PDB file of C-alpha atoms in Angstrom:
ATOM      1  CA  MET T  21      97.314 -35.868 159.648  1.00 34.00           C
ATOM      2  CA  ASN T  22     100.901 -36.973 160.200  1.00 37.00           C
ATOM      3  CA  GLY T  23     103.255 -37.645 157.326  1.00 38.00           C
ATOM      4  CA  SER T  24     103.524 -41.403 157.869  1.00 37.00           C
ATOM      5  CA  VAL T  25      99.827 -41.897 157.243  1.00 38.00           C
ATOM      6  CA  LEU T  26      99.918 -39.711 154.164  1.00 41.00           C
ATOM      7  CA  ASN T  27     102.868 -41.652 152.775  1.00 39.00           C
ATOM      8  CA  GLN T  28     101.270 -44.968 153.655  1.00 49.00           C
ATOM      9  CA  SER T  29      98.055 -44.087 151.834  1.00 56.00           C
ATOM     10  CA  ASP T  30      99.788 -43.032 148.589  1.00 68.00           C
ATOM     11  CA  CYS T  31      96.862 -40.675 147.975  1.00 76.00           C
ATOM     12  CA  PRO T  32      97.961 -37.101 147.296  1.00 81.00           C
ATOM     13  CA  GLU T  33      95.534 -34.402 148.334  1.00 82.00           C
ATOM     14  CA  VAL T  34      93.264 -33.216 145.530  1.00 84.00           C
ATOM     15  CA  VAL T  35      93.540 -29.428 145.384  1.00 85.00           C
ATOM     16  CA  VAL T  36      90.730 -27.391 143.878  1.00 86.00           C
ATOM     17  CA  PRO T  37      92.107 -24.116 142.410  1.00 87.00           C
ATOM     18  CA  ASN T  38      90.957 -20.933 144.121  1.00 84.00           C
ATOM     19  CA  PRO T  39      89.488 -19.515 140.873  1.00 88.00           C
ATOM     20  CA  VAL T  40      86.991 -22.399 140.918  1.00 90.00           C
ATOM     21  CA  PHE T  41      85.774 -21.412 144.378  1.00 88.00           C
ATOM     22  CA  PHE T  42      85.659 -17.739 143.367  1.00 90.00           C
ATOM     23  CA  THR T  43      83.603 -18.590 140.271  1.00 91.00           C
ATOM     24  CA  ILE T  44      81.157 -20.726 142.258  1.00 91.00           C
ATOM     25  CA  GLY T  45      80.830 -17.980 144.863  1.00 90.00           C
ATOM     26  CA  ALA T  46      80.293 -15.151 142.380  1.00 91.00           C
ATOM     27  CA  VAL T  47      77.759 -16.980 140.192  1.00 92.00           C
ATOM     28  CA  SER T  48      75.791 -18.462 143.105  1.00 92.00           C
ATOM     29  CA  PHE T  49      75.687 -15.066 144.860  1.00 93.00           C
ATOM     30  CA  ALA T  50      74.289 -13.394 141.725  1.00 92.00           C
ATOM     31  CA  GLU T  51      71.700 -16.145 141.167  1.00 91.00           C
ATOM     32  CA  ASN T  52      70.426 -16.282 144.736  1.00 93.00           C
ATOM     33  CA  PHE T  53      70.434 -12.523 145.218  1.00 93.00           C
ATOM     34  CA  LEU T  54      68.226 -12.215 142.129  1.00 91.00           C
ATOM     35  CA  VAL T  55      65.810 -14.776 143.606  1.00 92.00           C
ATOM     36  CA  VAL T  56      65.611 -12.856 146.897  1.00 93.00           C
ATOM     37  CA  VAL T  57      64.952  -9.565 145.076  1.00 91.00           C
ATOM     38  CA  ALA T  58      62.377 -11.214 142.789  1.00 89.00           C
ATOM     39  CA  VAL T  59      60.361 -12.591 145.715  1.00 91.00           C
ATOM     40  CA  ILE T  60      60.493  -9.266 147.568  1.00 90.00           C
ATOM     41  CA  ARG T  61      59.529  -7.176 144.517  1.00 86.00           C
ATOM     42  CA  ASN T  62      56.704  -9.303 143.109  1.00 86.00           C
ATOM     43  CA  ARG T  63      53.613  -9.304 145.339  1.00 86.00           C
ATOM     44  CA  ASN T  64      52.326 -12.381 143.545  1.00 86.00           C
ATOM     45  CA  LEU T  65      55.207 -14.246 145.188  1.00 87.00           C
ATOM     46  CA  HIS T  66      54.273 -13.161 148.722  1.00 90.00           C
ATOM     47  CA  SER T  67      53.029 -16.584 149.798  1.00 90.00           C
ATOM     48  CA  PRO T  68      54.418 -19.132 152.304  1.00 92.00           C
ATOM     49  CA  MET T  69      56.139 -21.324 149.721  1.00 88.00           C
ATOM     50  CA  TYR T  70      57.946 -18.408 148.102  1.00 91.00           C
ATOM     51  CA  CYS T  71      58.897 -17.027 151.522  1.00 93.00           C
ATOM     52  CA  PHE T  72      60.605 -20.337 152.268  1.00 93.00           C
ATOM     53  CA  ILE T  73      62.277 -20.256 148.840  1.00 91.00           C
ATOM     54  CA  CYS T  74      63.421 -16.697 149.583  1.00 93.00           C
ATOM     55  CA  SER T  75      64.840 -17.902 152.903  1.00 94.00           C
ATOM     56  CA  LEU T  76      66.691 -20.700 151.137  1.00 92.00           C
ATOM     57  CA  ALA T  77      68.118 -18.250 148.594  1.00 93.00           C
ATOM     58  CA  ALA T  78      69.143 -15.857 151.395  1.00 95.00           C
ATOM     59  CA  PHE T  79      71.039 -18.627 153.173  1.00 94.00           C
ATOM     60  CA  HIS T  80      72.738 -19.491 149.883  1.00 93.00           C
ATOM     61  CA  THR T  81      73.652 -15.827 149.395  1.00 94.00           C
ATOM     62  CA  ILE T  82      75.308 -15.699 152.818  1.00 93.00           C
ATOM     63  CA  ALA T  83      77.165 -18.941 152.119  1.00 91.00           C
ATOM     64  CA  SER T  84      78.442 -17.623 148.781  1.00 91.00           C
ATOM     65  CA  LEU T  85      79.683 -14.365 150.305  1.00 92.00           C
ATOM     66  CA  THR T  86      81.354 -15.943 153.328  1.00 91.00           C
ATOM     67  CA  LYS T  87      83.007 -18.719 151.322  1.00 87.00           C
ATOM     68  CA  THR T  88      84.379 -16.137 148.880  1.00 89.00           C
ATOM     69  CA  LEU T  89      85.709 -14.073 151.800  1.00 88.00           C
ATOM     70  CA  GLU T  90      87.319 -17.168 153.295  1.00 86.00           C
ATOM     71  CA  ASN T  91      89.042 -17.952 149.992  1.00 85.00           C
ATOM     72  CA  LEU T  92      90.319 -14.358 149.836  1.00 86.00           C
ATOM     73  CA  MET T  93      91.784 -14.775 153.306  1.00 84.00           C
ATOM     74  CA  ILE T  94      93.497 -17.988 152.215  1.00 82.00           C
ATOM     75  CA  VAL T  95      94.996 -16.252 149.177  1.00 82.00           C
ATOM     76  CA  PHE T  96      96.262 -13.315 151.264  1.00 82.00           C
ATOM     77  CA  ALA T  97      97.664 -15.692 153.878  1.00 81.00           C
ATOM     78  CA  ASP T  98      99.503 -17.707 151.218  1.00 78.00           C
ATOM     79  CA  VAL T  99     101.246 -14.595 149.905  1.00 80.00           C
ATOM     80  CA  GLY T 100     102.125 -13.414 153.413  1.00 76.00           C
ATOM     81  CA  HIS T 101      99.671 -10.524 153.813  1.00 75.00           C
ATOM     82  CA  LEU T 102      97.782 -12.248 156.635  1.00 75.00           C
ATOM     83  CA  ASN T 103      99.011 -14.132 159.679  1.00 75.00           C
ATOM     84  CA  LYS T 104      97.193 -17.483 159.828  1.00 71.00           C
ATOM     85  CA  LYS T 105      97.698 -17.647 163.612  1.00 73.00           C
ATOM     86  CA  GLY T 106      96.907 -13.975 164.319  1.00 73.00           C
ATOM     87  CA  SER T 107      94.158 -13.264 166.860  1.00 77.00           C
ATOM     88  CA  SER T 108      92.113 -11.004 164.563  1.00 79.00           C
ATOM     89  CA  GLU T 109      92.480 -13.413 161.642  1.00 75.00           C
ATOM     90  CA  THR T 110      91.437 -16.344 163.841  1.00 81.00           C
ATOM     91  CA  THR T 111      88.399 -14.430 165.131  1.00 84.00           C
ATOM     92  CA  LEU T 112      87.355 -13.461 161.606  1.00 84.00           C
ATOM     93  CA  ASP T 113      87.830 -17.050 160.418  1.00 83.00           C
ATOM     94  CA  ASP T 114      85.646 -18.333 163.274  1.00 84.00           C
ATOM     95  CA  ALA T 115      82.954 -15.798 162.360  1.00 88.00           C
ATOM     96  CA  ILE T 116      83.089 -16.901 158.714  1.00 88.00           C
ATOM     97  CA  ASP T 117      82.871 -20.569 159.683  1.00 86.00           C
ATOM     98  CA  SER T 118      79.887 -19.822 161.952  1.00 89.00           C
ATOM     99  CA  LEU T 119      78.080 -18.079 159.089  1.00 91.00           C
ATOM    100  CA  LEU T 120      78.858 -20.992 156.770  1.00 89.00           C
ATOM    101  CA  CYS T 121      77.489 -23.509 159.272  1.00 87.00           C
ATOM    102  CA  MET T 122      74.420 -21.329 159.804  1.00 91.00           C
ATOM    103  CA  SER T 123      73.781 -21.049 156.061  1.00 91.00           C
ATOM    104  CA  PHE T 124      74.247 -24.775 155.434  1.00 87.00           C
ATOM    105  CA  LEU T 125      71.866 -25.691 158.265  1.00 89.00           C
ATOM    106  CA  GLY T 126      69.439 -22.993 157.154  1.00 91.00           C
ATOM    107  CA  SER T 127      69.409 -24.344 153.606  1.00 89.00           C
ATOM    108  CA  PHE T 128      68.506 -27.774 154.890  1.00 86.00           C
ATOM    109  CA  PHE T 129      65.729 -26.587 157.206  1.00 90.00           C
ATOM    110  CA  SER T 130      64.341 -24.268 154.533  1.00 91.00           C
ATOM    111  CA  ILE T 131      63.992 -27.232 152.161  1.00 86.00           C
ATOM    112  CA  LEU T 132      62.311 -29.174 154.974  1.00 87.00           C
ATOM    113  CA  ALA T 133      59.876 -26.275 155.468  1.00 90.00           C
ATOM    114  CA  ILE T 134      59.131 -26.186 151.717  1.00 87.00           C
ATOM    115  CA  ALA T 135      58.463 -29.932 151.766  1.00 83.00           C
ATOM    116  CA  VAL T 136      56.005 -29.610 154.673  1.00 87.00           C
ATOM    117  CA  ASP T 137      54.319 -26.670 152.923  1.00 88.00           C
ATOM    118  CA  ARG T 138      53.868 -28.737 149.742  1.00 82.00           C
ATOM    119  CA  TYR T 139      52.454 -31.615 151.783  1.00 82.00           C
ATOM    120  CA  ILE T 140      49.843 -29.344 153.375  1.00 86.00           C
ATOM    121  CA  THR T 141      49.049 -27.798 149.973  1.00 83.00           C
ATOM    122  CA  ILE T 142      48.345 -31.192 148.411  1.00 76.00           C
ATOM    123  CA  PHE T 143      46.553 -33.090 151.170  1.00 77.00           C
ATOM    124  CA  HIS T 144      44.955 -30.282 153.189  1.00 81.00           C
ATOM    125  CA  ALA T 145      44.141 -27.891 150.359  1.00 76.00           C
ATOM    126  CA  LEU T 146      40.880 -26.612 151.875  1.00 80.00           C
ATOM    127  CA  GLN T 147      42.521 -25.784 155.201  1.00 88.00           C
ATOM    128  CA  TYR T 148      45.829 -24.597 153.709  1.00 86.00           C
ATOM    129  CA  HIS T 149      45.244 -20.856 154.110  1.00 88.00           C
ATOM    130  CA  ASN T 150      44.134 -21.370 157.706  1.00 90.00           C
ATOM    131  CA  ILE T 151      47.136 -23.551 158.520  1.00 91.00           C
ATOM    132  CA  MET T 152      49.876 -21.713 156.612  1.00 91.00           C
ATOM    133  CA  THR T 153      49.125 -18.079 157.380  1.00 92.00           C
ATOM    134  CA  MET T 154      51.771 -15.437 156.654  1.00 92.00           C
ATOM    135  CA  GLN T 155      52.036 -14.766 160.386  1.00 93.00           C
ATOM    136  CA  ARG T 156      52.759 -18.422 161.064  1.00 93.00           C
ATOM    137  CA  THR T 157      55.186 -18.504 158.125  1.00 94.00           C
ATOM    138  CA  GLY T 158      57.066 -15.549 159.619  1.00 94.00           C
ATOM    139  CA  ALA T 159      57.251 -17.321 162.978  1.00 95.00           C
ATOM    140  CA  ILE T 160      58.621 -20.484 161.332  1.00 95.00           C
ATOM    141  CA  LEU T 161      61.251 -18.480 159.462  1.00 95.00           C
ATOM    142  CA  GLY T 162      62.185 -16.650 162.664  1.00 96.00           C
ATOM    143  CA  ILE T 163      62.691 -19.964 164.448  1.00 95.00           C
ATOM    144  CA  ILE T 164      64.759 -21.361 161.558  1.00 95.00           C
ATOM    145  CA  TRP T 165      67.080 -18.338 161.430  1.00 95.00           C
ATOM    146  CA  THR T 166      67.451 -18.121 165.224  1.00 95.00           C
ATOM    147  CA  VAL T 167      68.123 -21.819 165.721  1.00 93.00           C
ATOM    148  CA  CYS T 168      70.530 -22.050 162.776  1.00 92.00           C
ATOM    149  CA  GLY T 169      72.374 -18.930 163.922  1.00 92.00           C
ATOM    150  CA  GLY T 170      72.786 -20.345 167.426  1.00 91.00           C
ATOM    151  CA  LEU T 171      73.853 -23.761 166.161  1.00 88.00           C
ATOM    152  CA  GLY T 172      76.349 -22.141 163.780  1.00 88.00           C
ATOM    153  CA  VAL T 173      78.065 -20.384 166.687  1.00 87.00           C
ATOM    154  CA  LEU T 174      78.008 -23.438 168.970  1.00 84.00           C
ATOM    155  CA  MET T 175      79.430 -25.745 166.311  1.00 80.00           C
ATOM    156  CA  ILE T 176      82.469 -23.527 165.766  1.00 81.00           C
ATOM    157  CA  LEU T 177      83.052 -22.837 169.479  1.00 80.00           C
ATOM    158  CA  PHE T 178      82.943 -26.523 170.409  1.00 77.00           C
ATOM    159  CA  PHE T 179      83.888 -28.243 167.143  1.00 71.00           C
ATOM    160  CA  ASP T 180      87.034 -29.672 168.769  1.00 69.00           C
ATOM    161  CA  PHE T 181      84.715 -31.792 170.888  1.00 69.00           C
ATOM    162  CA  LYS T 182      83.857 -35.003 169.084  1.00 74.00           C
ATOM    163  CA  LEU T 183      80.309 -34.911 170.468  1.00 77.00           C
ATOM    164  CA  ILE T 184      79.521 -31.773 168.429  1.00 76.00           C
ATOM    165  CA  MET T 185      80.625 -33.441 165.212  1.00 78.00           C
ATOM    166  CA  ILE T 186      78.609 -36.548 166.071  1.00 82.00           C
ATOM    167  CA  CYS T 187      75.501 -34.442 166.755  1.00 80.00           C
ATOM    168  CA  PHE T 188      76.009 -32.570 163.469  1.00 79.00           C
ATOM    169  CA  VAL T 189      76.155 -35.806 161.479  1.00 83.00           C
ATOM    170  CA  ILE T 190      73.236 -37.375 163.364  1.00 85.00           C
ATOM    171  CA  LEU T 191      71.139 -34.253 162.778  1.00 81.00           C
ATOM    172  CA  PHE T 192      71.839 -34.474 159.045  1.00 82.00           C
ATOM    173  CA  PHE T 193      70.880 -38.138 158.739  1.00 84.00           C
ATOM    174  CA  ILE T 194      67.787 -37.831 160.962  1.00 84.00           C
ATOM    175  CA  SER T 195      66.596 -34.913 158.829  1.00 80.00           C
ATOM    176  CA  LEU T 196      67.214 -36.990 155.693  1.00 82.00           C
ATOM    177  CA  VAL T 197      65.089 -39.819 157.090  1.00 84.00           C
ATOM    178  CA  ILE T 198      62.276 -37.406 158.023  1.00 81.00           C
ATOM    179  CA  ILE T 199      62.195 -35.776 154.593  1.00 78.00           C
ATOM    180  CA  CYS T 200      62.451 -39.122 152.773  1.00 80.00           C
ATOM    181  CA  SER T 201      59.605 -40.551 154.869  1.00 82.00           C
ATOM    182  CA  LEU T 202      57.498 -37.483 154.155  1.00 78.00           C
ATOM    183  CA  TYR T 203      58.082 -37.813 150.417  1.00 75.00           C
ATOM    184  CA  VAL T 204      57.368 -41.532 150.334  1.00 78.00           C
ATOM    185  CA  TYR T 205      54.119 -40.975 152.228  1.00 79.00           C
ATOM    186  CA  MET T 206      53.224 -37.989 150.044  1.00 74.00           C
ATOM    187  CA  PHE T 207      53.695 -39.814 146.754  1.00 74.00           C
ATOM    188  CA  MET T 208      51.968 -42.961 148.012  1.00 77.00           C
ATOM    189  CA  LEU T 209      48.888 -40.877 148.837  1.00 74.00           C
ATOM    190  CA  ALA T 210      49.245 -39.040 145.519  1.00 70.00           C
ATOM    191  CA  ARG T 211      49.243 -42.334 143.654  1.00 71.00           C
ATOM    192  CA  ILE T 212      46.079 -43.467 145.461  1.00 73.00           C
ATOM    193  CA  HIS T 213      44.409 -40.142 144.724  1.00 68.00           C
ATOM    194  CA  ALA T 214      45.379 -40.326 141.035  1.00 66.00           C
ATOM    195  CA  ARG T 215      43.849 -43.794 140.772  1.00 72.00           C
ATOM    196  CA  LYS T 216      40.610 -42.533 142.310  1.00 68.00           C
ATOM    197  CA  ILE T 217      40.448 -39.688 139.790  1.00 64.00           C
ATOM    198  CA  ALA T 218      41.162 -42.083 136.915  1.00 64.00           C
ATOM    199  CA  ALA T 219      38.361 -44.394 138.106  1.00 67.00           C
ATOM    200  CA  LEU T 220      35.771 -41.613 137.950  1.00 63.00           C
ATOM    201  CA  PRO T 221      33.587 -41.345 134.841  1.00 63.00           C
ATOM    202  CA  VAL T 222      34.604 -38.552 132.472  1.00 56.00           C
ATOM    203  CA  GLY T 223      31.523 -36.493 133.321  1.00 54.00           C
ATOM    204  CA  GLY T 224      32.206 -36.726 137.047  1.00 50.00           C
ATOM    205  CA  ARG T 225      35.713 -35.304 136.933  1.00 51.00           C
ATOM    206  CA  ASN T 226      36.362 -31.752 137.993  1.00 54.00           C
ATOM    207  CA  ASN T 227      38.784 -30.236 135.494  1.00 56.00           C
ATOM    208  CA  HIS T 228      39.659 -27.325 137.790  1.00 55.00           C
ATOM    209  CA  HIS T 229      40.419 -29.721 140.619  1.00 55.00           C
ATOM    210  CA  GLN T 230      42.549 -31.846 138.315  1.00 57.00           C
ATOM    211  CA  GLN T 231      44.512 -28.808 137.134  1.00 60.00           C
ATOM    212  CA  ARG T 232      45.120 -27.641 140.702  1.00 60.00           C
ATOM    213  CA  TRP T 233      46.153 -31.157 141.698  1.00 59.00           C
ATOM    214  CA  GLY T 234      48.572 -31.304 138.760  1.00 60.00           C
ATOM    215  CA  SER T 235      50.028 -27.920 139.726  1.00 61.00           C
ATOM    216  CA  ASN T 236      50.496 -28.988 143.346  1.00 61.00           C
ATOM    217  CA  MET T 237      52.142 -32.235 142.316  1.00 66.00           C
ATOM    218  CA  ARG T 238      54.507 -30.329 140.042  1.00 68.00           C
ATOM    219  CA  GLY T 239      55.443 -28.222 143.065  1.00 66.00           C
ATOM    220  CA  ALA T 240      56.075 -31.382 145.077  1.00 69.00           C
ATOM    221  CA  GLN T 241      58.257 -32.741 142.265  1.00 76.00           C
ATOM    222  CA  THR T 242      60.245 -29.485 142.269  1.00 77.00           C
ATOM    223  CA  VAL T 243      60.938 -29.856 145.983  1.00 76.00           C
ATOM    224  CA  THR T 244      61.931 -33.483 145.370  1.00 79.00           C
ATOM    225  CA  ILE T 245      64.506 -32.310 142.816  1.00 83.00           C
ATOM    226  CA  LEU T 246      65.782 -29.726 145.325  1.00 81.00           C
ATOM    227  CA  PHE T 247      66.092 -32.403 147.971  1.00 81.00           C
ATOM    228  CA  GLY T 248      67.843 -34.835 145.612  1.00 84.00           C
ATOM    229  CA  THR T 249      70.328 -32.125 144.621  1.00 87.00           C
ATOM    230  CA  LEU T 250      71.019 -31.408 148.285  1.00 85.00           C
ATOM    231  CA  VAL T 251      71.693 -35.080 149.012  1.00 86.00           C
ATOM    232  CA  VAL T 252      74.085 -35.417 146.060  1.00 89.00           C
ATOM    233  CA  CYS T 253      75.984 -32.237 146.999  1.00 89.00           C
ATOM    234  CA  TRP T 254      76.106 -32.754 150.752  1.00 88.00           C
ATOM    235  CA  SER T 255      76.511 -36.502 151.258  1.00 87.00           C
ATOM    236  CA  PRO T 256      80.256 -36.723 150.362  1.00 88.00           C
ATOM    237  CA  PHE T 257      81.078 -33.996 152.907  1.00 87.00           C
ATOM    238  CA  PHE T 258      79.118 -35.662 155.702  1.00 86.00           C
ATOM    239  CA  PHE T 259      80.617 -39.029 154.819  1.00 87.00           C
ATOM    240  CA  HIS T 260      83.963 -37.255 155.194  1.00 85.00           C
ATOM    241  CA  LEU T 261      82.984 -36.247 158.753  1.00 83.00           C
ATOM    242  CA  VAL T 262      81.947 -39.825 159.515  1.00 85.00           C
ATOM    243  CA  ILE T 263      85.336 -41.077 158.315  1.00 86.00           C
ATOM    244  CA  ILE T 264      87.129 -38.553 160.548  1.00 81.00           C
ATOM    245  CA  MET T 265      85.303 -40.031 163.544  1.00 82.00           C
ATOM    246  CA  VAL T 266      85.416 -43.718 162.603  1.00 83.00           C
ATOM    247  CA  CYS T 267      88.872 -44.243 161.083  1.00 81.00           C
ATOM    248  CA  PRO T 268      91.032 -41.119 161.369  1.00 74.00           C
ATOM    249  CA  MET T 269      94.332 -42.995 161.004  1.00 77.00           C
ATOM    250  CA  ASN T 270      93.390 -45.623 158.441  1.00 77.00           C
ATOM    251  CA  PRO T 271      95.293 -45.169 155.130  1.00 77.00           C
ATOM    252  CA  TYR T 272      92.262 -46.223 153.058  1.00 77.00           C
ATOM    253  CA  CYS T 273      90.127 -43.673 154.842  1.00 81.00           C
ATOM    254  CA  GLU T 274      92.872 -41.136 154.259  1.00 81.00           C
ATOM    255  CA  CYS T 275      92.474 -41.694 150.524  1.00 83.00           C
ATOM    256  CA  TYR T 276      88.874 -40.524 150.810  1.00 82.00           C
ATOM    257  CA  ARG T 277      89.891 -37.633 153.052  1.00 83.00           C
ATOM    258  CA  SER T 278      92.345 -36.487 150.397  1.00 84.00           C
ATOM    259  CA  LEU T 279      89.256 -35.410 148.394  1.00 87.00           C
ATOM    260  CA  PHE T 280      88.222 -32.889 151.064  1.00 87.00           C
ATOM    261  CA  GLN T 281      88.517 -29.791 148.857  1.00 88.00           C
ATOM    262  CA  LEU T 282      86.502 -31.518 146.150  1.00 90.00           C
ATOM    263  CA  HIS T 283      83.779 -32.291 148.701  1.00 89.00           C
ATOM    264  CA  VAL T 284      83.745 -28.653 149.833  1.00 88.00           C
ATOM    265  CA  ALA T 285      83.490 -27.489 146.217  1.00 89.00           C
ATOM    266  CA  LEU T 286      80.540 -29.842 145.664  1.00 90.00           C
ATOM    267  CA  LEU T 287      78.925 -28.662 148.896  1.00 88.00           C
ATOM    268  CA  THR T 288      79.207 -24.982 147.966  1.00 88.00           C
ATOM    269  CA  SER T 289      78.050 -25.638 144.390  1.00 89.00           C
ATOM    270  CA  HIS T 290      74.664 -26.639 145.819  1.00 88.00           C
ATOM    271  CA  ALA T 291      73.885 -22.903 145.878  1.00 89.00           C
ATOM    272  CA  LEU T 292      74.438 -22.841 142.107  1.00 89.00           C
ATOM    273  CA  PHE T 293      71.849 -25.484 141.286  1.00 90.00           C
ATOM    274  CA  ASP T 294      68.852 -24.415 143.378  1.00 87.00           C
ATOM    275  CA  PRO T 295      68.117 -21.088 141.590  1.00 87.00           C
ATOM    276  CA  ALA T 296      68.361 -22.846 138.235  1.00 86.00           C
ATOM    277  CA  ILE T 297      65.805 -25.397 139.460  1.00 86.00           C
ATOM    278  CA  TYR T 298      63.422 -22.623 140.612  1.00 79.00           C
ATOM    279  CA  ALA T 299      63.733 -20.772 137.313  1.00 77.00           C
ATOM    280  CA  PHE T 300      63.168 -23.917 135.265  1.00 77.00           C
ATOM    281  CA  ARG T 301      60.307 -25.397 137.293  1.00 79.00           C
ATOM    282  CA  ILE T 302      58.362 -22.388 138.666  1.00 81.00           C
ATOM    283  CA  ALA T 303      56.761 -20.286 135.922  1.00 80.00           C
ATOM    284  CA  GLU T 304      55.865 -17.271 138.089  1.00 82.00           C
ATOM    285  CA  LEU T 305      59.390 -16.916 139.392  1.00 85.00           C
ATOM    286  CA  ARG T 306      60.845 -17.504 135.925  1.00 83.00           C
ATOM    287  CA  HIS T 307      58.727 -14.701 134.441  1.00 84.00           C
ATOM    288  CA  THR T 308      59.702 -12.334 137.257  1.00 84.00           C
ATOM    289  CA  LEU T 309      63.405 -13.030 136.806  1.00 83.00           C
ATOM    290  CA  ARG T 310      63.111 -12.560 133.049  1.00 83.00           C
ATOM    291  CA  LYS T 311      61.454  -9.174 133.493  1.00 82.00           C
ATOM    292  CA  MET T 312      64.081  -8.104 136.019  1.00 80.00           C
ATOM    293  CA  LEU T 313      66.926  -9.031 133.680  1.00 79.00           C
ATOM    294  CA  LEU T 314      65.445  -7.786 130.407  1.00 79.00           C
ATOM    295  CA  CYS T 315      63.469  -4.729 131.478  1.00 71.00           C
ATOM    296  CA  SER T 316      65.548  -1.534 131.452  1.00 58.00           C
ATOM    297  CA  ASP T 317      63.215   0.455 133.731  1.00 58.00           C
ATOM    298  CA  TRP T 318      63.255  -1.080 137.229  1.00 54.00           C
ATOM    299  CA  LYS T 319      60.005   0.557 138.409  1.00 57.00           C
ATOM    300  CA  LEU T 320      58.241  -0.378 135.191  1.00 57.00           C
ATOM    301  CA  CYS T 321      59.529  -3.903 135.596  1.00 56.00           C
ATOM    302  CA  SER T 322      58.171  -4.140 139.140  1.00 55.00           C
ATOM    303  CA  LEU T 323      54.767  -2.832 138.073  1.00 55.00           C
ATOM    304  CA  ALA T 324      54.646  -5.334 135.224  1.00 50.00           C
ATOM    305  CA  SER T 325      55.472  -8.176 137.613  1.00 48.00           C
ATOM    306  CA  GLU T 326      52.705  -7.139 139.995  1.00 51.00           C
ATOM    307  CA  ALA T 327      50.148  -6.726 137.197  1.00 51.00           C
ATOM    308  CA  ASP T 328      50.679 -10.242 135.778  1.00 49.00           C
TER     309      ASP T 328
END
């Protein structure tokens, strides 16, 4: 942005210190890597929902690593050890940006997959194991990773074209509408089902069914929290992209754009919150993580996780 607009806006750019980004990257990498290892090690977690959670954590792990590498490049460039316009540096930066785009898209589609899985679990419980087989789960994950990888490359190669940015924003908002509609429908049906259970006489209620229903609804609430966290962390960044397209030269819009680094920090911090939500809301995963962290013998720890 040219200097006249910056002066006209009277909004200095908000700079987030590099140590903040390094801290977010290091902590989120450790958290998400632990989740990936926990799901792989514990056979009790080898189910479709946990596979999607593992995929989400893997995307977060990639985002944490690549963002940390990008910040290292910025630090080295600022002190003169890297040439910002060098061909190798530009190629590496494009590769990092592609991985970041891939991981951000993958996080979103993984949460969408978890939401659909929870919907099937709640309202098609008897057919769930026929619908969500591990083979079909693997195919879904393969599609997610392939599509997100391809989109990540395309978005960086053609990001100078306004159409790519428009498609990126539209994709985000369409996905938001789909997930919101799914949740509204899910909880409307859940409310109707709860009323039917409450209307039954005490002797006619199936306690096992009620417990399973309560467990499934808790899982749906967990995904709702994940989705709400994603919206809070991502919305400012996408609103930033909308402002770039709608009013790139407006001084009032420039005031919002001056918060870009803050928006990026909020976007990357999304990877911090998700593992904490899993650990707090999902007992099986929480127990596995506790054993991994507190048990000194790794093999013994794995056997204990499988036995429980």
